[in-house]
Amino acid sequence: MSDDTLSKLMNLDSIYFLSSIFLLLLIKSDGNLLDVVYFVVVTFYYVRLKVYRYRKNHNGSL
């Protein structure tokens, strides 16, 4: 597997997608409040990072 293929597979979006599926399944099976809080925090920082990258690529305008 080349480095380009690996970087396409292991980007931020795919890691977030896989972890969110895992966390949602864990929340559904256990119903633990701490898992819900962790999912909300991970989602919050994922959105912040996406907004930061968007602003960086579009010269600070949102």
Short mmCIF file of C-alpha atoms in Angstrom, two decimals:
data_model
loop_
_atom_site.label_atom_id
_atom_site.label_comp_id
_atom_site.label_asym_id
_atom_site.label_seq_id
_atom_site.Cartn_x
_atom_site.Cartn_y
_atom_site.Cartn_z
CA MET A 1 0.00 0.00 0.00
CA SER A 2 1.43 3.34 -0.99
CA ASP A 3 1.68 6.34 1.31
CA ASP A 4 -0.91 8.21 -0.74
CA THR A 5 -3.47 5.43 -0.31
CA LEU A 6 -2.77 5.19 3.40
CA SER A 7 -3.15 8.93 3.89
CA LYS A 8 -6.49 8.87 2.04
CA LEU A 9 -7.75 6.03 4.23
CA MET A 10 -6.51 7.45 7.51
CA ASN A 11 -7.73 11.03 7.35
CA LEU A 12 -9.59 12.90 10.08
CA ASP A 13 -13.04 12.29 8.62
CA SER A 14 -12.69 8.52 8.43
CA ILE A 15 -11.24 8.27 11.93
CA TYR A 16 -14.07 10.40 13.34
CA PHE A 17 -16.66 8.37 11.44
CA LEU A 18 -15.35 5.04 12.73
CA SER A 19 -14.99 6.28 16.30
CA SER A 20 -18.48 7.80 16.27
CA ILE A 21 -19.99 4.52 15.08
CA PHE A 22 -18.14 2.69 17.84
CA LEU A 23 -19.24 5.22 20.47
CA LEU A 24 -22.86 5.21 19.32
CA LEU A 25 -22.95 1.41 19.49
CA LEU A 26 -21.40 1.57 22.95
CA ILE A 27 -23.95 4.16 24.07
CA LYS A 28 -26.80 2.05 22.69
CA SER A 29 -25.64 -1.11 24.44
CA ASP A 30 -24.60 0.36 27.81
CA GLY A 31 -26.44 3.66 28.10
CA ASN A 32 -23.62 5.12 30.16
CA LEU A 33 -23.77 8.91 30.60
CA LEU A 34 -19.98 9.21 30.53
CA ASP A 35 -19.92 7.72 27.02
CA VAL A 36 -22.47 10.29 25.88
CA VAL A 37 -20.40 13.12 27.32
CA TYR A 38 -17.26 11.76 25.64
CA PHE A 39 -19.09 11.57 22.30
CA VAL A 40 -20.29 15.17 22.65
CA VAL A 41 -16.77 16.40 23.50
CA VAL A 42 -15.20 14.51 20.58
CA THR A 43 -17.84 15.88 18.21
CA PHE A 44 -17.35 19.43 19.51
CA TYR A 45 -13.60 19.36 18.91
CA TYR A 46 -14.06 17.67 15.52
CA VAL A 47 -16.33 20.53 14.41
CA ARG A 48 -13.92 23.13 15.80
CA LEU A 49 -11.05 21.58 13.86
CA LYS A 50 -13.08 21.44 10.65
CA VAL A 51 -14.06 25.13 11.03
CA TYR A 52 -10.43 26.06 11.73
CA ARG A 53 -9.23 24.24 8.62
CA TYR A 54 -11.99 25.83 6.54
CA ARG A 55 -11.08 29.31 7.74
CA LYS A 56 -7.39 28.64 7.19
CA ASN A 57 -8.00 27.52 3.60
CA HIS A 58 -10.41 30.37 2.82
CA ASN A 59 -8.38 33.28 4.20
CA GLY A 60 -10.25 33.66 7.47
CA SER A 61 -13.69 34.30 6.04
CA LEU A 62 -16.52 32.05 7.16
#
